[in-house]
Coordinates of C-alpha atoms and ligand atoms in Angstrom, one line a residue:
X1 CA -18.5 18.7 -8.2
X2 CA -14.9 18.3 -9.3
X3 CA -13.4 17.2 -12.6
X4 CA -12.6 13.7 -11.3
X5 CA -16.3 13.2 -10.5
X6 CA -17.3 14.5 -13.9
X7 CA -14.9 12.3 -15.7
X8 CA -16.0 9.2 -13.8
X9 CA -19.7 10.1 -14.5
X10 CA -18.8 10.2 -18.2
X11 CA -17.0 6.9 -18.1
X12 CA -19.6 5.0 -16.0
X13 CA -22.1 3.9 -18.6
X14 CA -19.4 2.4 -20.9
X15 CA -17.7 0.7 -18.0
X16 CA -20.9 -0.9 -16.8
X17 CA -21.8 -2.0 -20.3
X18 CA -18.4 -3.6 -20.8
X19 CA -18.8 -5.7 -17.6
X20 CA -22.3 -6.7 -18.5
X21 CA -21.4 -7.8 -22.0
X22 CA -18.2 -9.7 -20.8
X23 CA -20.4 -11.7 -18.4
X24 CA -23.1 -12.2 -21.0
X25 CA -20.7 -13.3 -23.7
X26 CA -18.1 -15.2 -21.7
X27 CA -19.8 -15.9 -18.3
X28 CA -19.2 -19.6 -18.6
X29 CA -15.5 -19.5 -19.7
X30 CA -13.0 -21.1 -17.2
X31 CA -10.0 -18.7 -16.4
X32 CA -8.4 -20.5 -13.5
X33 CA -8.2 -23.8 -11.8
X34 CA -7.4 -24.4 -8.2
X35 CA -5.1 -27.1 -6.8
X36 CA -5.1 -28.5 -3.3
X37 CA -1.7 -26.8 -2.8
X38 CA -3.2 -23.4 -3.7
X39 CA -6.2 -24.0 -1.3
X40 CA -3.7 -24.6 1.5
X41 CA -1.3 -22.0 0.2
X42 CA -3.0 -18.7 0.6
X43 CA -4.8 -19.0 -2.8
X44 CA -1.5 -17.9 -4.5
X45 CA -2.0 -17.6 -8.2
X46 CA -5.7 -18.3 -8.2
X47 CA -7.4 -15.8 -10.6
X48 CA -10.6 -15.0 -8.8
X49 CA -10.6 -11.2 -8.5
X50 CA -10.9 -8.3 -10.9
X51 CA -8.8 -5.2 -10.3
X52 CA -8.4 -2.6 -13.1
X53 CA -6.4 0.0 -11.2
X54 CA -3.1 -1.8 -11.5
X55 CA -1.5 -5.1 -12.3
X56 CA 1.7 -6.7 -11.0
X57 CA 3.5 -8.8 -13.6
X58 CA 6.0 -11.3 -12.3
X59 CA 8.6 -10.0 -14.7
X60 CA 7.5 -6.3 -14.9
X61 CA 6.4 -5.3 -11.4
X62 CA 3.7 -2.7 -10.9
X63 CA 1.9 -1.3 -13.9
X64 CA -0.7 1.4 -13.1
X65 CA -3.4 1.6 -15.8
X66 CA -1.0 0.4 -18.4
X67 CA 1.9 2.6 -17.4
X68 CA 5.0 1.0 -15.7
X69 CA 5.6 2.6 -12.3
X70 CA 9.1 3.6 -13.3
X71 CA 7.5 5.9 -15.9
X72 CA 5.4 7.6 -13.2
X73 CA 8.0 8.3 -10.6
X74 CA 8.0 12.1 -11.4
X75 CA 4.2 12.3 -11.1
X76 CA 2.5 13.7 -8.0
X77 CA 0.6 11.2 -5.8
X78 CA -2.7 13.0 -6.5
X79 CA -2.1 12.7 -10.3
X80 CA -1.7 9.0 -9.6
X81 CA -5.1 8.9 -7.8
X82 CA -6.8 10.5 -10.8
X83 CA -5.0 7.9 -13.0
X84 CA -6.0 5.0 -10.8
X85 CA -9.7 6.1 -10.9
X86 CA -10.0 7.0 -14.6
X87 CA -7.2 5.4 -16.5
X88 CA -6.0 8.8 -17.6
X89 CA -3.4 11.2 -16.2
X90 CA -5.1 14.5 -15.4
X91 CA -4.5 17.6 -17.5
X92 CA -3.6 20.8 -15.6
X93 CA -7.2 21.8 -15.1
X94 CA -8.3 18.4 -13.7
X95 CA -5.2 18.3 -11.4
X96 CA -5.9 21.7 -10.1
X97 CA -9.6 20.7 -9.5
X98 CA -8.6 17.6 -7.6
X99 CA -6.0 19.5 -5.5
X100 CA -8.6 22.1 -4.6
X101 CA -11.1 19.4 -3.6
X102 CA -8.4 17.8 -1.3
X103 CA -7.6 21.2 0.3
X104 CA -11.2 21.9 1.0
X105 CA -11.5 18.7 2.9
X106 CA -8.1 18.6 4.7
X107 CA -9.1 19.8 8.2
X108 CA -8.6 17.1 10.8
X109 CA -11.5 17.1 13.3
X110 CA -10.4 17.9 16.9
X111 CA -12.0 14.7 18.2
X112 CA -9.5 12.7 16.2
X113 CA -6.6 14.4 18.1
X114 CA -8.4 13.8 21.4
X115 CA -8.8 10.1 20.6
X116 CA -5.2 9.7 19.5
X117 CA -3.9 11.5 22.6
X118 CA -6.0 9.3 24.9
X119 CA -4.5 6.1 23.6
X120 CA -1.7 4.5 25.7
X121 CA 1.8 5.7 24.7
X122 CA 2.9 2.3 23.5
X123 CA 0.0 2.0 21.0
X124 CA 1.6 1.1 17.6
X125 CA 1.3 4.0 15.1
X126 CA -0.6 1.7 12.7
X127 CA -3.2 1.0 15.4
X128 CA -3.4 4.8 15.9
X129 CA -3.8 5.3 12.2
X130 CA -6.5 2.7 11.8
X131 CA -8.3 4.0 14.9
X132 CA -8.2 7.6 13.6
X133 CA -9.7 6.5 10.2
X134 CA -12.4 4.5 11.9
X135 CA -13.3 7.3 14.3
X136 CA -14.1 9.5 11.3
X137 CA -16.7 7.0 10.1
X138 CA -19.4 9.2 11.6
X139 CA -18.7 11.6 8.7
X140 CA -19.5 9.0 6.0
X141 CA -21.7 10.5 3.3
X142 CA -22.0 7.0 1.8
X143 CA -23.6 5.5 5.0
X144 CA -26.0 8.4 5.3
X145 CA -27.1 8.3 1.7
X146 CA -27.5 4.5 1.9
X147 CA -29.7 4.8 5.0
X148 CA -31.8 7.3 3.1
X149 CA -32.4 4.9 0.3
X150 CA -29.9 5.8 -2.4
X151 CA -30.2 3.9 -5.7
X152 CA -27.4 1.4 -6.6
X153 CA -26.3 3.4 -9.6
X154 CA -25.6 6.3 -7.3
X155 CA -23.4 4.4 -4.8
X156 CA -20.1 5.6 -6.3
X157 CA -20.8 9.3 -5.8
X158 CA -20.9 9.3 -2.0
X159 CA -18.2 6.7 -2.1
X160 CA -16.0 9.2 -4.0
X161 CA -17.0 11.9 -1.5
X162 CA -15.8 9.7 1.4
X163 CA -12.7 8.8 -0.5
X164 CA -11.8 12.4 -1.1
X165 CA -12.4 13.3 2.5
X166 CA -10.2 10.4 3.6
X167 CA -7.4 11.2 1.2
X168 CA -7.6 14.9 2.1
X169 CA -7.3 14.3 5.8
X170 CA -4.9 11.3 5.9
X171 CA -1.6 13.3 5.5
X172 CA -2.6 15.5 8.4
X173 CA -3.8 12.6 10.5
X174 CA -0.6 10.5 9.8
X175 CA 1.7 13.4 10.4
X176 CA -0.1 14.2 13.7
X177 CA 0.3 10.6 14.7
X178 CA 4.0 10.9 14.2
X179 CA 4.2 14.0 16.3
X180 CA 2.0 12.6 19.1
X181 CA 3.7 9.2 19.1
X182 CA 7.2 10.5 19.1
X183 CA 6.4 13.4 21.4
X184 CA 7.6 15.9 18.9
X185 CA 4.9 18.4 19.7
X186 CA 1.4 19.3 18.6
X187 CA 0.1 18.3 15.2
X188 CA 0.9 20.9 12.5
X189 CA -1.9 22.4 10.3
X190 CA -2.0 21.8 6.5
X191 CA -0.5 24.4 4.2
X192 CA -2.9 25.1 1.3
X193 CA 0.0 26.3 -0.9
X194 CA 1.6 22.8 -1.0
X195 CA 0.7 19.7 -3.0
X196 CA -0.5 16.6 -1.1
X197 CA 2.9 15.0 -0.7
X198 CA 4.9 18.1 0.1
X199 CA 2.2 19.1 2.7
X200 CA 2.5 15.7 4.3
X201 CA 6.3 16.0 4.5
X202 CA 6.0 19.5 6.0
X203 CA 3.4 18.5 8.6
X204 CA 5.8 15.8 9.9
X205 CA 7.9 18.8 11.1
X206 CA 11.3 17.4 10.3
X207 CA 14.1 19.8 9.3
X208 CA 14.5 19.7 5.5
X209 CA 16.9 22.3 4.4
X210 CA 17.6 20.8 1.0
X211 CA 14.0 19.7 0.2
X212 CA 15.4 16.2 -0.1
X213 CA 13.0 14.8 2.4
X214 CA 10.0 16.4 0.6
X215 CA 11.2 14.8 -2.7
X216 CA 11.7 11.4 -1.0
X217 CA 8.2 11.6 0.5
X218 CA 6.6 12.5 -2.8
X219 CA 8.4 9.6 -4.6
X220 CA 7.5 7.2 -1.7
X221 CA 3.8 8.2 -1.9
X222 CA 3.7 7.7 -5.7
X223 CA 5.6 4.4 -5.7
X224 CA 3.5 2.7 -3.0
X225 CA 0.1 3.8 -4.4
X226 CA -1.4 0.4 -5.4
X227 CA -0.4 -3.2 -6.0
X228 CA -3.3 -4.8 -7.8
X229 CA -6.2 -6.4 -5.9
X230 CA -5.1 -9.6 -4.2
X231 CA -2.6 -8.3 -1.6
X232 CA -3.7 -8.5 2.0
X233 CA -4.6 -4.8 2.4
X234 CA -6.3 -4.3 -0.9
X235 CA -8.2 -7.5 -0.7
X236 CA -9.3 -6.8 2.9
X237 CA -10.5 -3.3 2.0
X238 CA -12.3 -4.7 -1.1
X239 CA -14.0 -7.4 0.9
X240 CA -15.2 -5.1 3.7
X241 CA -16.3 -2.5 1.0
X242 CA -18.2 -5.3 -0.8
X243 CA -20.6 -5.5 2.1
X244 CA -21.3 -1.9 1.4
X245 CA -19.5 -0.9 4.6
X246 CA -18.4 2.7 3.8
X247 CA -14.9 3.7 2.8
X248 CA -13.9 4.6 6.4
X249 CA -14.7 1.1 7.6
X250 CA -13.1 -0.5 4.5
X251 CA -9.8 1.5 4.5
X252 CA -9.4 1.2 8.3
X253 CA -9.7 -2.6 7.8
X254 CA -7.2 -2.5 4.9
X255 CA -4.7 -0.7 7.2
X256 CA -5.0 -3.5 9.8
X257 CA -3.8 -5.9 7.1
X258 CA -1.1 -3.6 6.0
X259 CA 0.2 -3.7 9.6
X260 CA 1.4 -7.3 9.3
X261 CA 5.1 -8.1 9.2
X262 CA 4.8 -10.0 6.0
X263 CA 3.1 -7.1 4.3
X264 CA 3.5 -3.4 5.2
X265 CA 5.4 -3.8 8.4
X266 CA 8.3 -5.3 6.3
X267 CA 10.0 -1.9 5.8
X268 CA 10.2 -1.4 9.5
X269 CA 11.7 -4.9 9.7
X270 CA 14.2 -4.1 6.9
X271 CA 15.6 -1.1 8.7
X272 CA 15.9 -3.1 11.8
X273 CA 17.9 -5.6 9.8
X274 CA 20.2 -3.0 8.2
X275 CA 20.8 -1.3 11.6
X276 CA 21.7 -4.8 13.0
X277 CA 24.4 -5.1 10.4
X278 CA 25.7 -1.6 11.0
X279 CA 25.8 -2.1 14.8
X280 CA 27.5 -5.5 14.6
X281 CA 30.2 -4.4 12.2
X282 CA 30.4 -0.7 13.4
X283 CA 29.9 0.5 9.8
X284 CA 29.8 -1.1 6.4
X285 CA 31.0 -4.8 6.6
X286 CA 33.0 -6.5 4.0
X287 CA 31.1 -8.6 1.5
X288 CA 32.3 -11.8 3.2
X289 CA 31.0 -10.6 6.6
X290 CA 27.7 -9.6 5.0
X291 CA 27.3 -13.0 3.3
X292 CA 27.9 -14.7 6.7
X293 CA 25.3 -12.4 8.3
X294 CA 22.7 -13.3 5.7
X295 CA 23.4 -17.0 6.1
X296 CA 23.3 -16.7 9.9
X297 CA 19.9 -15.0 9.7
X298 CA 18.6 -17.8 7.4
X299 CA 20.1 -20.6 9.5
X300 CA 18.4 -19.2 12.6
X301 CA 15.0 -19.7 10.8
X302 CA 14.4 -16.0 10.1
X303 CA 13.5 -14.3 6.8
X304 CA 15.6 -11.6 5.1
X305 CA 13.2 -8.7 5.2
X306 CA 12.8 -6.8 1.9
X307 CA 13.6 -9.9 -0.2
X308 CA 11.1 -12.1 -1.9
X309 CA 7.6 -11.5 -3.1
X310 CA 4.4 -13.4 -3.6
X311 CA 4.1 -12.3 -7.2
X312 CA 7.3 -10.6 -8.5
X313 CA 10.1 -12.6 -9.9
X314 CA 12.5 -9.7 -10.7
X315 CA 13.9 -6.8 -8.8
X316 CA 11.0 -4.6 -7.8
X317 CA 11.0 -1.5 -10.0
X318 CA 10.0 0.5 -7.0
X319 CA 13.2 -0.7 -5.3
X320 CA 15.1 0.5 -8.4
X321 CA 13.5 3.9 -8.3
X322 CA 14.3 4.4 -4.6
X323 CA 17.8 3.0 -5.1
X324 CA 18.4 5.5 -7.9
X325 CA 17.2 8.3 -5.6
X326 CA 19.6 7.1 -2.9
X327 CA 22.5 6.8 -5.3
X328 CA 21.8 10.4 -6.3
X329 CA 21.4 12.0 -2.9
X330 CA 23.3 9.8 -0.4
X331 CA 25.7 7.4 -2.1
X332 CA 28.2 7.6 0.8
X333 CA 25.8 7.2 3.7
X334 CA 26.7 4.1 5.7
X335 CA 23.1 2.8 5.8
X336 CA 22.6 3.2 2.1
X337 CA 25.9 1.5 1.4
X338 CA 24.8 -1.5 3.5
X339 CA 21.5 -1.6 1.5
X340 CA 23.5 -1.5 -1.7
X341 CA 25.9 -4.3 -0.6
X342 CA 23.0 -6.4 0.5
X343 CA 21.5 -6.0 -2.9
X344 CA 24.6 -7.4 -4.4
X345 CA 24.9 -10.3 -2.0
X346 CA 21.5 -11.4 -0.7
X347 CA 19.9 -12.7 -4.0
X348 CA 22.9 -15.0 -4.5
X349 CA 22.6 -16.4 -1.0
X350 CA 18.9 -16.9 -1.3
X351 CA 19.4 -18.7 -4.7
X352 CA 22.0 -20.9 -3.0
X353 CA 19.6 -21.7 -0.2
X354 CA 17.1 -22.7 -2.9
X355 CA 13.8 -22.1 -1.0
X356 CA 12.5 -18.7 -2.2
X357 CA 10.7 -18.3 -5.5
X358 CA 11.9 -14.7 -5.8
X359 CA 15.4 -13.9 -4.4
X360 CA 15.2 -10.2 -5.5
X361 CA 14.6 -7.1 -3.4
X362 CA 11.2 -5.6 -3.0
X363 CA 10.5 -2.0 -2.3
X364 CA 11.0 -2.3 1.4
X365 CA 14.6 -3.3 1.1
X366 CA 15.6 0.3 0.6
X367 CA 12.8 2.7 1.7
X368 CA 13.5 2.5 5.5
X369 CA 17.2 3.4 5.1
X370 CA 16.4 6.5 3.1
X371 CA 13.8 7.7 5.6
X372 CA 16.3 7.1 8.4
X373 CA 18.9 9.2 6.6
X374 CA 16.5 12.1 6.4
X375 CA 15.9 12.0 10.2
X376 CA 12.8 9.9 10.2
X377 CA 14.4 7.4 12.6
X378 CA 11.3 6.0 14.3
X379 CA 10.9 2.9 12.2
X380 CA 7.7 1.9 14.1
X381 CA 6.1 4.7 12.1
X382 CA 7.1 3.6 8.6
X383 CA 4.1 1.5 7.8
X384 CA 1.9 4.6 8.3
X385 CA 3.7 6.3 5.4
X386 CA 3.0 3.2 3.4
X387 CA -0.6 3.4 4.5
X388 CA -1.0 7.0 3.4
X389 CA 0.1 6.1 -0.1
X390 CA -1.8 2.8 -0.3
X391 CA -5.0 4.6 0.6
X392 CA -4.8 6.0 -3.0
X393 CA -5.2 2.5 -4.3
X394 CA -7.7 1.3 -1.8
X395 CA -9.9 4.4 -2.3
X396 CA -9.8 4.2 -6.1
X397 CA -10.7 0.5 -6.0
X398 CA -13.6 1.2 -3.7
X399 CA -15.0 4.0 -5.9
X400 CA -14.7 1.8 -9.0
X401 CA -16.3 -1.2 -7.4
X402 CA -19.3 0.9 -6.2
X403 CA -19.5 2.4 -9.7
X404 CA -19.6 -1.1 -11.3
X405 CA -22.0 -2.5 -8.7
X406 CA -19.5 -5.2 -7.7
X407 CA -21.4 -7.7 -5.5
X408 CA -20.5 -8.9 -2.0
X409 CA -17.4 -11.1 -1.9
X410 CA -18.2 -14.6 -0.8
X411 CA -15.8 -17.4 -2.0
X412 CA -16.7 -21.0 -1.0
X413 CA -14.7 -22.6 1.7
X414 CA -14.6 -26.4 2.1
X415 CA -13.4 -28.6 5.0
X416 CA -10.1 -30.5 5.0
X417 CA -12.1 -33.8 4.9
X418 CA -14.0 -32.6 1.8
X419 CA -10.7 -31.7 0.1
X420 CA -9.2 -35.1 0.9
X421 CA -12.2 -36.9 -0.5
X422 CA -12.2 -34.6 -3.6
X423 CA -8.5 -35.0 -4.2
X424 CA -8.7 -38.8 -3.9
X425 CA -11.4 -38.9 -6.5
X426 CA -14.3 -39.9 -4.2
X427 CA -17.7 -38.5 -5.2
X428 CA -18.4 -35.4 -3.0
X429 CA -21.4 -33.1 -3.0
X430 CA -20.8 -30.1 -5.3
X431 CA -21.6 -27.8 -2.4
X432 CA -20.9 -28.4 1.2
X433 CA -22.3 -26.6 4.2
X434 CA -22.1 -22.9 3.6
X435 CA -23.1 -19.8 5.5
X436 CA -24.1 -16.3 4.8
Ligands
AMX501 N1 14.1 -14.8 3.4 C1 14.1 -16.1 3.8 N2 13.2 -17.0 3.4 C2 12.2 -16.6 2.6 C3 12.2 -15.3 2.1 C4 13.2 -14.4 2.6 N3 13.2 -13.1 2.2 N4 11.2 -15.1 1.2 C5 10.6 -16.3 1.2 N5 11.2 -17.2 2.0 C6 10.9 -18.6 2.2 C7 9.4 -18.7 2.7 O1 9.3 -18.4 4.1 C8 9.1 -20.1 2.4 O2 9.6 -20.9 3.3 P1 8.8 -22.2 3.9 O3 8.6 -23.1 2.7 O4 9.8 -22.8 4.9 O5 7.6 -21.6 4.5 C9 9.8 -20.3 1.0 O6 10.9 -19.3 1.0 C10 9.0 -20.1 -0.2 O7 8.4 -18.8 -0.1 P2 7.9 -18.0 -1.4 O8 6.9 -18.9 -2.1 O9 9.1 -17.7 -2.2 O10 7.3 -16.7 -0.8 P3 5.8 -16.4 -0.4 O11 5.0 -16.1 -1.6 O12 5.3 -17.5 0.5 O13 6.0 -15.2 0.6 C11 6.9 -13.0 1.2 C12 6.3 -13.9 0.0 C13 7.0 -11.6 0.7 C14 5.9 -13.0 2.4 C15 8.2 -13.6 1.6 O14 9.1 -13.5 0.5 C16 8.8 -12.9 2.8 O15 8.5 -13.3 3.9 N6 9.8 -11.9 2.5 C17 10.4 -11.2 3.6 C18 9.3 -10.2 4.2 C19 9.1 -9.1 3.1 O16 10.0 -8.5 2.6 N7 7.8 -8.7 3.0 C20 7.4 -7.6 2.1 C21 6.5 -8.0 1.0 C22 6.1 -6.8 0.2 C23 5.1 -5.9 0.9 O17 4.0 -6.3 1.1 N8 5.5 -4.8 1.4

């Protein structure tokens, strides 16, 4: 057993006691109320979930276990995983132990390649990614242990084993998907001398003479690791896992949510947008031209990808971290300059339009352009990169929820008629309908 397992085993009794006593002492306290607008508005702002791996403050952005993401940008993604799980950054010994555990589990089974190669050529890389994860469900140690009658207090241990297997194999799977999908050649094997992020960058097989692409990938994987519990992919993964479906089922489901254009697909859409600007103006437009372009997009009923957020109300610190990286390594690149000008102009236009709650850029406004610069030009693939990183958050949340014995998710839905009656003050039954 690795150091991560041992630390979680040490922490488990106190964590469980804490939840038990919170519920015992404050179980009846009201922490959120729900308006009709929220019921019809995607439950925005309703506090009905617990997630201790990270929080996203409207004015702070992502804070991982109490540490702002900007302070973690030099950390390795695997250090972040340890942090997400335990609330502590690993010391050198714990990091080496985790890296060793990942290396031992990193071999991609040949049947995964056979499945991926058998899919039609126009299959989206995210569908390939989710399929690959699901195809490995047969390996689940959690499912096997559950069917053999494991006790509830033990759930987290095989969940951690599945999580480590998944995280170990995902860089190889994702890089192989890139190579198969773009017909760049056979998947490349992992290199045990490299860390998780560097190995992923190497297995993509792109030329990287300066090491800039490797550094970008490591930063990208760290920045996208987690975004509290209510976003579509985290919540989906959590819900599926709450049924005690094993981490392969749950993470695959989370990836299907990440594939949506309002969530993880946005970085692909952003690059599309920036390329549209470049192609229309044959380079970097003037600020006036760019302002017109943004207005034209809005007036045609489309969103400006990479701007706005369901929770944030400031510039996303992950955008700032990647923007700083771009400023350091490719300040004069046409695409980066367009991203930079858009950052100066778009918030003002969105404010003038007056619809969005958050006119500021999110992380997707810049990431695609940097990837493009380093030769990763197939933007259909970008959400898979996001998925590799976000698996860190999904897996840590799953392990902690099994450790805490979190019950199955089952909020109550009501009919529109019930809501109308309730909102107009008519007496309505406290419960209505309901199903398992
Ligand atoms: N461009 C144009 N209009 C926008 C907009 C944008 N970037 N962001 C929000 N709006 C519009 C909404 O469509 C909505 O219009 P409606 O009332 O006509 O439906 C109105 O402004 C109010 O929306 P909101 O409350 O500010 O945002 P939200 O919480 O409903 O949605 C988000 C948040 C991210 C889906 C939205 O800002 C958006 O579509 N942005 C562009 C896509 C994007 O960048 N997604 C990435 C999100 C981060 C991630 O998961 N990777």
